[in-house]
PDB file of C-alpha atoms in Angstrom:
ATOM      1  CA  UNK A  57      82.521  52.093  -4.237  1.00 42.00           C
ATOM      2  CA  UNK A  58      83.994  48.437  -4.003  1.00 44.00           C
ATOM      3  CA  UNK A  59      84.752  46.457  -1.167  1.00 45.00           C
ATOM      4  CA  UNK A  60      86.246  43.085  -0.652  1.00 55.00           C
ATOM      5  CA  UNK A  61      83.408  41.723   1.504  1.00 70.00           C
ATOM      6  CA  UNK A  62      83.934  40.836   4.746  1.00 83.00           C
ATOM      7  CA  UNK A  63      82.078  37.969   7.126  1.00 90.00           C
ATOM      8  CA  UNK A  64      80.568  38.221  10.308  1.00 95.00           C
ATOM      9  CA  UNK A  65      78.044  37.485  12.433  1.00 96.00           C
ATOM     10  CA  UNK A  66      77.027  40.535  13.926  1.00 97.00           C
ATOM     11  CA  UNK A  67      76.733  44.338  13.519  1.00 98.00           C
ATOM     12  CA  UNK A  68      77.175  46.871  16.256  1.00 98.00           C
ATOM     13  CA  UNK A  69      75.714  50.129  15.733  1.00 98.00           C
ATOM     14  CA  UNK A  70      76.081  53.644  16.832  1.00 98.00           C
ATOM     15  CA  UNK A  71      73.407  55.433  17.371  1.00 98.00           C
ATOM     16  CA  UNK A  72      74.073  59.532  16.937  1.00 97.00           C
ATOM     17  CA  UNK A  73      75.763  60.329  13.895  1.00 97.00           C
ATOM     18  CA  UNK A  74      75.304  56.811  12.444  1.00 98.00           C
ATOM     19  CA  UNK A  75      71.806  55.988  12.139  1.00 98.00           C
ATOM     20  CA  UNK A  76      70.203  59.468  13.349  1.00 98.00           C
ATOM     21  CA  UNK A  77      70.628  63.227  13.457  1.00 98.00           C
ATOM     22  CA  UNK A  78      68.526  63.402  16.725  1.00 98.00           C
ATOM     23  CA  UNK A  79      70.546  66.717  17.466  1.00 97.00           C
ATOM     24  CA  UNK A  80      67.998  69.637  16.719  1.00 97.00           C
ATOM     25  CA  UNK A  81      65.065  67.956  18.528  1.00 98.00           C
ATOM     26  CA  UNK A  82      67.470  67.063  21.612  1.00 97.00           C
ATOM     27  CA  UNK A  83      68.470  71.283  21.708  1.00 97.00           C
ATOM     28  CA  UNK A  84      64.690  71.662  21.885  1.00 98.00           C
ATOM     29  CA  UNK A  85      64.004  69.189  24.911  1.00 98.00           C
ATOM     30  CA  UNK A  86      67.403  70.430  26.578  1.00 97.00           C
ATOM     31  CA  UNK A  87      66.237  74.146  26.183  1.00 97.00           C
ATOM     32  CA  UNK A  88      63.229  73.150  28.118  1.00 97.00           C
ATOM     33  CA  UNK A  89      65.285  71.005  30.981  1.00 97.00           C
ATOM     34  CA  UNK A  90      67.495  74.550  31.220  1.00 97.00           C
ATOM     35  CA  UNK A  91      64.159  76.216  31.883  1.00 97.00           C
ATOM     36  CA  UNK A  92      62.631  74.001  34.313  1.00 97.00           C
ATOM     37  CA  UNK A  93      65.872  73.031  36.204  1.00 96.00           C
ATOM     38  CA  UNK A  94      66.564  77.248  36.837  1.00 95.00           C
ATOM     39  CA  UNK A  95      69.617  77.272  35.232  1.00 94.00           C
ATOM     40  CA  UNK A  96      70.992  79.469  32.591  1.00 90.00           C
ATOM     41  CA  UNK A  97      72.891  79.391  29.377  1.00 92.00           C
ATOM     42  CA  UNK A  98      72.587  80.430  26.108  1.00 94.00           C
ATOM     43  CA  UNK A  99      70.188  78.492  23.525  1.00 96.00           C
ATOM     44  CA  UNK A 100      71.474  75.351  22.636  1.00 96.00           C
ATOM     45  CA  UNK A 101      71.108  74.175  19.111  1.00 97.00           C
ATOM     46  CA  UNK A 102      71.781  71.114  16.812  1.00 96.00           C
ATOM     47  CA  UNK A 103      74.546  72.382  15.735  1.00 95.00           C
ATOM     48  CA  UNK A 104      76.379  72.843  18.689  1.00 94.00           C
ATOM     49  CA  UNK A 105      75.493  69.364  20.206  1.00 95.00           C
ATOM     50  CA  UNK A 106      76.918  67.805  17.403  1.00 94.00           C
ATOM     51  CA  UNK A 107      80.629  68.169  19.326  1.00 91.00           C
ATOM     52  CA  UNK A 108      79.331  66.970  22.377  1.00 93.00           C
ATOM     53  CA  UNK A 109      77.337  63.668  21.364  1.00 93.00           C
ATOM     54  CA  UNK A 110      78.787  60.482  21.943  1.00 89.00           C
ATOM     55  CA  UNK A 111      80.239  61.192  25.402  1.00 91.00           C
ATOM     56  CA  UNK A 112      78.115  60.033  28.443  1.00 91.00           C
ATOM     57  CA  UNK A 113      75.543  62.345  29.923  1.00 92.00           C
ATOM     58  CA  UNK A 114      77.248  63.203  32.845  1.00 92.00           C
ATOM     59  CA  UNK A 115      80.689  64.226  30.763  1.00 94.00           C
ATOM     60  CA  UNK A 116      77.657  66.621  28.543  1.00 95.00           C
ATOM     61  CA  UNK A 117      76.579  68.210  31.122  1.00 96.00           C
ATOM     62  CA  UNK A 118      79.500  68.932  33.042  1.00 96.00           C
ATOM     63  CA  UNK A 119      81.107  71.060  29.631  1.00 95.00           C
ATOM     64  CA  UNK A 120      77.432  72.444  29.424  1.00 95.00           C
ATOM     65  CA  UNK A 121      77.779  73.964  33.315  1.00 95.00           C
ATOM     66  CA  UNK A 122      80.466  73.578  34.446  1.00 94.00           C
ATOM     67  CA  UNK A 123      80.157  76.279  37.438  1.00 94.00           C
ATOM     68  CA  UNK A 124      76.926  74.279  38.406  1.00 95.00           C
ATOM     69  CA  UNK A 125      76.376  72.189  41.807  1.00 96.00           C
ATOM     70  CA  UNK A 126      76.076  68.866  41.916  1.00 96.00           C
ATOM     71  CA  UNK A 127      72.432  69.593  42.440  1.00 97.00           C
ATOM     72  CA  UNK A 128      71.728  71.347  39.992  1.00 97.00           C
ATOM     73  CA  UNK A 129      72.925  69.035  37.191  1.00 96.00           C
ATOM     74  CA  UNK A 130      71.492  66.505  39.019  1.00 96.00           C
ATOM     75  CA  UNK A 131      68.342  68.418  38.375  1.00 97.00           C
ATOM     76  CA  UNK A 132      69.377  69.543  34.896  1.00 97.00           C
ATOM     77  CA  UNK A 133      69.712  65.448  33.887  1.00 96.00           C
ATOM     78  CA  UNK A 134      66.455  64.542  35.460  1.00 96.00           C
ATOM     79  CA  UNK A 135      64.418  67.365  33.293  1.00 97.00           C
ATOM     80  CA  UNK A 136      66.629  66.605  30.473  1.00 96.00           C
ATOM     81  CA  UNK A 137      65.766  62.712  30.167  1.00 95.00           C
ATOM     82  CA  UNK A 138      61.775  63.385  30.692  1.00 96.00           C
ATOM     83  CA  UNK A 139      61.765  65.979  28.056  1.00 97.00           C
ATOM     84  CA  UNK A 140      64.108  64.396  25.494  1.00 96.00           C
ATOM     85  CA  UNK A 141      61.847  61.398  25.929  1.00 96.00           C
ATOM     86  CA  UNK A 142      59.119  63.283  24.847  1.00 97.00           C
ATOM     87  CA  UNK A 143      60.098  64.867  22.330  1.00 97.00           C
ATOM     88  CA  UNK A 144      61.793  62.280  20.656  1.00 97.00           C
ATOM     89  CA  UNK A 145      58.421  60.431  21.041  1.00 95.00           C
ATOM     90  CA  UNK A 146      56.407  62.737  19.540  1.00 95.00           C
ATOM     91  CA  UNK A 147      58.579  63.587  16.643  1.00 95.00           C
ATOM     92  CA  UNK A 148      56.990  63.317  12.945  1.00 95.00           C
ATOM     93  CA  UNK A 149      60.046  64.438  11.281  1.00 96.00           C
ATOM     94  CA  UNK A 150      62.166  61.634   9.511  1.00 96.00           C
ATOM     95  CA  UNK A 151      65.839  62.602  11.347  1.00 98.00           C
ATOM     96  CA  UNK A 152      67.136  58.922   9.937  1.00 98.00           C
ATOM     97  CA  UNK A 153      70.244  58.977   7.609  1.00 98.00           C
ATOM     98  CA  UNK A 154      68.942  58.368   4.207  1.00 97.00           C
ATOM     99  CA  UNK A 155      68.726  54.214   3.321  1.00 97.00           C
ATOM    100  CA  UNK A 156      69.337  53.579   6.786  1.00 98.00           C
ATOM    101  CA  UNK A 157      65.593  52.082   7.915  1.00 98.00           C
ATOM    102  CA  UNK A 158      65.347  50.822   4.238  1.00 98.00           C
ATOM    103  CA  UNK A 159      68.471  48.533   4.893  1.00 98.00           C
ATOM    104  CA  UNK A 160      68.064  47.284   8.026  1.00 98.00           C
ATOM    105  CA  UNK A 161      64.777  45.874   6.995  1.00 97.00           C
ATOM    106  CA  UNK A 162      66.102  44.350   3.998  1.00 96.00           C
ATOM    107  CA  UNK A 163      69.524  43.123   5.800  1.00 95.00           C
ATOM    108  CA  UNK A 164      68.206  41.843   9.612  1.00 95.00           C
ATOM    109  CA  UNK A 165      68.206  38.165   8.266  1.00 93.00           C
ATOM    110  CA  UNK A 166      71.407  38.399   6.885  1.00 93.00           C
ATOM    111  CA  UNK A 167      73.361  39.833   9.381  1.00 94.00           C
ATOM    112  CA  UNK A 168      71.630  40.636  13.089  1.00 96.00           C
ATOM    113  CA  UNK A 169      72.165  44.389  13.912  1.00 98.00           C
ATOM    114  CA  UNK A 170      72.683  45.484  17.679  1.00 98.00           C
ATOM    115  CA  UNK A 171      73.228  48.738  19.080  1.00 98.00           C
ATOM    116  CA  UNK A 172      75.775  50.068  21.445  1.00 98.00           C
ATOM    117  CA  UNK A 173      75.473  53.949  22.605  1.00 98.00           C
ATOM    118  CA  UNK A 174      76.769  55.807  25.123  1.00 96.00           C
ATOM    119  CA  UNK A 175      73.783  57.517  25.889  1.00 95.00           C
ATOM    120  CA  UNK A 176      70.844  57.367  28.575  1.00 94.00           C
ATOM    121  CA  UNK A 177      68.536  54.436  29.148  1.00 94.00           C
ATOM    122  CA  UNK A 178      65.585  54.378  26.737  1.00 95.00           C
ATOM    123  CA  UNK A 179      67.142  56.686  24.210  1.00 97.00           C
ATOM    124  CA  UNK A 180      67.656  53.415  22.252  1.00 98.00           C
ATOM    125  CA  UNK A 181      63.839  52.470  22.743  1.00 97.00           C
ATOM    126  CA  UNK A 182      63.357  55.883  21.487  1.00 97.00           C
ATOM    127  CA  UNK A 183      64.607  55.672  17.960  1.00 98.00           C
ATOM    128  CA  UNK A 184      63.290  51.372  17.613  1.00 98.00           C
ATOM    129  CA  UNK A 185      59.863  52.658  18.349  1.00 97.00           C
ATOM    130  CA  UNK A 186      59.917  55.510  16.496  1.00 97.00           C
ATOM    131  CA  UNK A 187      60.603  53.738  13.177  1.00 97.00           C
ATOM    132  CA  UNK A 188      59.605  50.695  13.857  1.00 97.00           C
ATOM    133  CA  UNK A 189      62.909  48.903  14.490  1.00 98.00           C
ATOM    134  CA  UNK A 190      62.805  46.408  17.441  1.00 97.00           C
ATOM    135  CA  UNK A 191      62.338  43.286  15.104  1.00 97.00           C
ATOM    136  CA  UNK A 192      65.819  44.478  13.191  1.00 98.00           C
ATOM    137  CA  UNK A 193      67.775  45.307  16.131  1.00 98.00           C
ATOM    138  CA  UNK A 194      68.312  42.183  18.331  1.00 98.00           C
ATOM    139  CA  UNK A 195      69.978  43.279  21.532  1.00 98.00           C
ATOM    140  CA  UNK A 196      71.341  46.544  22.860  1.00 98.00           C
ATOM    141  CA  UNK A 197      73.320  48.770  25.591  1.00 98.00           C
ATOM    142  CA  UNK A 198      73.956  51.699  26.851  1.00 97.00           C
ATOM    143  CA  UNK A 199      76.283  53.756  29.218  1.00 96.00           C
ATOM    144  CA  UNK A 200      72.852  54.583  31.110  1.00 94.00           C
ATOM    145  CA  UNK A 201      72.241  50.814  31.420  1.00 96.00           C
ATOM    146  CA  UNK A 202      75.617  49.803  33.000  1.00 97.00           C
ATOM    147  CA  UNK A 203      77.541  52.525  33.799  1.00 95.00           C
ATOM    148  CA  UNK A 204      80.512  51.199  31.490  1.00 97.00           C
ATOM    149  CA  UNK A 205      82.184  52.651  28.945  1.00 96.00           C
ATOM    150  CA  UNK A 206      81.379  51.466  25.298  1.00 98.00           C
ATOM    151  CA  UNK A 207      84.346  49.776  24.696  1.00 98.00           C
ATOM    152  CA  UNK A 208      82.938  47.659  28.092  1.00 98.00           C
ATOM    153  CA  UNK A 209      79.449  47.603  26.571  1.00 98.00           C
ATOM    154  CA  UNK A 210      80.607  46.493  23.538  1.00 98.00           C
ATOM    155  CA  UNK A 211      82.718  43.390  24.922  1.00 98.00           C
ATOM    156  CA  UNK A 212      79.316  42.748  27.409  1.00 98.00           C
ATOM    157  CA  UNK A 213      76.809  42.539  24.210  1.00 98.00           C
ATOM    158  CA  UNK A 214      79.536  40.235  21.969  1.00 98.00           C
ATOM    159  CA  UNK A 215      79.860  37.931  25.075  1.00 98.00           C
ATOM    160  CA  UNK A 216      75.875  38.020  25.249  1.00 98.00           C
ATOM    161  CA  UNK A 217      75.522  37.219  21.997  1.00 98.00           C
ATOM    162  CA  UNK A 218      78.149  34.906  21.344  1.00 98.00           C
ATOM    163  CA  UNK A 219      79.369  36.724  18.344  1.00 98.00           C
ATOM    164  CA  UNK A 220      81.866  35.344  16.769  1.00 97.00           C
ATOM    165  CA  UNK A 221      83.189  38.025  14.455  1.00 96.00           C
ATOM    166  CA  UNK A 222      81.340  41.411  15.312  1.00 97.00           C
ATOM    167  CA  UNK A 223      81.805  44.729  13.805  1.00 97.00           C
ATOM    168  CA  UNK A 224      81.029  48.002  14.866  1.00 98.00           C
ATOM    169  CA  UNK A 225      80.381  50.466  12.470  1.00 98.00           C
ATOM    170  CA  UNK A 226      80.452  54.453  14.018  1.00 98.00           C
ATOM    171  CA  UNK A 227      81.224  57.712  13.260  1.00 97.00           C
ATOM    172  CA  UNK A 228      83.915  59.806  15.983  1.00 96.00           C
ATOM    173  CA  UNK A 229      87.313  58.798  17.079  1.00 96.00           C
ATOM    174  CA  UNK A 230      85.860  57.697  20.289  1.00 96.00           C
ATOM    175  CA  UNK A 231      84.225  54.786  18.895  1.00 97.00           C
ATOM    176  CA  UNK A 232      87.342  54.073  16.683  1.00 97.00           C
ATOM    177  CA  UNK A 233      88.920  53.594  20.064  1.00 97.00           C
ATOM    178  CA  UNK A 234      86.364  52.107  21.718  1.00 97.00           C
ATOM    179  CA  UNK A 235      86.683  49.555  19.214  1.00 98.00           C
ATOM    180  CA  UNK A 236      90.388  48.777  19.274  1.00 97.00           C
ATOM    181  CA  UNK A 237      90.317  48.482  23.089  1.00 98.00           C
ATOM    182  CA  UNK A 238      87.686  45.966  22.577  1.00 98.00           C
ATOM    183  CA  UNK A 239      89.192  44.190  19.863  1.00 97.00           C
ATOM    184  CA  UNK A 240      86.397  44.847  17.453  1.00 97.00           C
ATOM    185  CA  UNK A 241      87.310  46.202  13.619  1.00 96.00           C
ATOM    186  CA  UNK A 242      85.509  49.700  13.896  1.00 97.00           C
ATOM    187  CA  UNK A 243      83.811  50.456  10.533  1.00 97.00           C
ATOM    188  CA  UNK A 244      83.510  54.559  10.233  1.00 97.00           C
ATOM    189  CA  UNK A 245      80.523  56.286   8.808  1.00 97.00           C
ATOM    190  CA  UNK A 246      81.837  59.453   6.832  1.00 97.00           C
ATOM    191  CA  UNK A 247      78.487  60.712   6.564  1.00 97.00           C
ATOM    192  CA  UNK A 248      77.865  61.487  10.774  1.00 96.00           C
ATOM    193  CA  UNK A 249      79.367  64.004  13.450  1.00 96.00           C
ATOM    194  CA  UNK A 250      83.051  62.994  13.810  1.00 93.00           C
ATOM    195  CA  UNK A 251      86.574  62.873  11.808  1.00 93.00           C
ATOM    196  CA  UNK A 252      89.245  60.126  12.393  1.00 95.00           C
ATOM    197  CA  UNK A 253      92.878  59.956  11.062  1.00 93.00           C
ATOM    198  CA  UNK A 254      92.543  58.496   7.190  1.00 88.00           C
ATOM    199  CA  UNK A 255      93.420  54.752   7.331  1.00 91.00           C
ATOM    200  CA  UNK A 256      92.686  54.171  10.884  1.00 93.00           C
ATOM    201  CA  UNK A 257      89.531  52.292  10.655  1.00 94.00           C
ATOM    202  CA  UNK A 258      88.908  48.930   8.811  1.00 91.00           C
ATOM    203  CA  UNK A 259      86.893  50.389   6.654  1.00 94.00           C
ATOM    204  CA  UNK A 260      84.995  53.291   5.788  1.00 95.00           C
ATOM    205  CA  UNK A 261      81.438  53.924   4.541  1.00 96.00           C
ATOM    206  CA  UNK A 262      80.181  56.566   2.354  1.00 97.00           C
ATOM    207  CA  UNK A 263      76.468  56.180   3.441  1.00 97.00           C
ATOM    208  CA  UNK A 264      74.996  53.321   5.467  1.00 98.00           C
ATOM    209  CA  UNK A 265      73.853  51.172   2.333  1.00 97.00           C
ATOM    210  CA  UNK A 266      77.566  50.694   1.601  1.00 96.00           C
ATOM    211  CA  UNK A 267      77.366  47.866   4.258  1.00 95.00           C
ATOM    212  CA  UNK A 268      74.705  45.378   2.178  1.00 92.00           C
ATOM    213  CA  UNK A 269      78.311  45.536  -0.708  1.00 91.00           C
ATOM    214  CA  UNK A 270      80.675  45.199   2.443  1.00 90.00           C
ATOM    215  CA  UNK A 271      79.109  41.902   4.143  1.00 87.00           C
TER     216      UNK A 271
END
């Protein structure tokens, strides 16, 4: 692959479907929240998740139940968190995309990585303490954190950080519009959950390496 290379002075990451396949040990720890939150539905897997990651917890769980009470996803979220927590915690299994830990330790210096997710609060800590991350990731945010969007989180972190020319690099149509409402060139990763319309993103990564030719 060849790439006319491209400065900046920051990199925004994704999280699910761009650095991680967290999906089969999430159905494990959500199974359990169904359990211990007495609700029902059938066994949730990887697999299915896969559609569903990306969008804010409380947009999950209402698709997952949507004939619950208030209450009870309430309930459903609180289990949820605690378990995915530690599960994700405990986890031996590597569920990084392949090169992805490799390059961030070789790249950091170059070009500072941040993260921007949709998801919970500490779900981020999760994955940087699980492989040892926090020195190559210098800031982050999350829908959990705020309560904003990602195309508001993303525009919050860049103002933070005073970069200059930030990137985001992601992998589902949401983020590709995330990006363009936050004026950000969205980089898609071919490799994760999602499909966007060919040509619609600045560029487009085969595997997460591809960035150390692209900046």
């Amino acid at each position: 692959m060849s790439f006319v290379r491209y400065n900046t002075d920051g990199i925004i990451l994704d999280v699910d479907g761009t650095l991680w396949d967290s999906t089969a040990e999430v159905a494990i720890a959500w199974n359990n929240a169904v359990e211990m939150a007495g609700l029902s539905h059938e066994p949730l897997t990887g697999e299915g998740l896969k559609g569903l990651f990306g969008k804010p917890m409380n947009e999950i769980v209402d698709a997952l139940f949507p004939d619950a009470s208030e209450e009870e996803k309430a309930r459903f979220r609180h289990f949820a968190y605690e378990e995915e927590g530690r599960v994700l915690r405990e986890g031996t299994d590597d569920i990084m995309y392949p090169g992805v830990v490799e390059t961030m330790r070789s790249f950091y210096k170059e070009v500072p990585f941040y993260i921007v997710s949709n998801c919970q609060e500490g779900y981020i800590e999760c994955l940087l303490d699980r492989f040892d991350l926090r020195r190559e990731v210098y800031d982050w945010e999350c829908y959990g954190k705020t309560g904003l969007g990602k195309a508001e989180n993303i525009k919050l972190l860049v103002e933070r950080n005073e970069i200059k020319a930030p990137v985001y690099i992601g992998d589902t149509d949401m983020d590709r519009k995330a990006c363009w409402e936050a004026k950000v060139p969205f980089i898609f990763a071919k490799y994760g959950f999602g499909q966007i319309e060919r040509g619609s993103a600045f560029f487009e990564i085969d595997k997460f390496a591809d960035i150390m030719d692209l900046f």
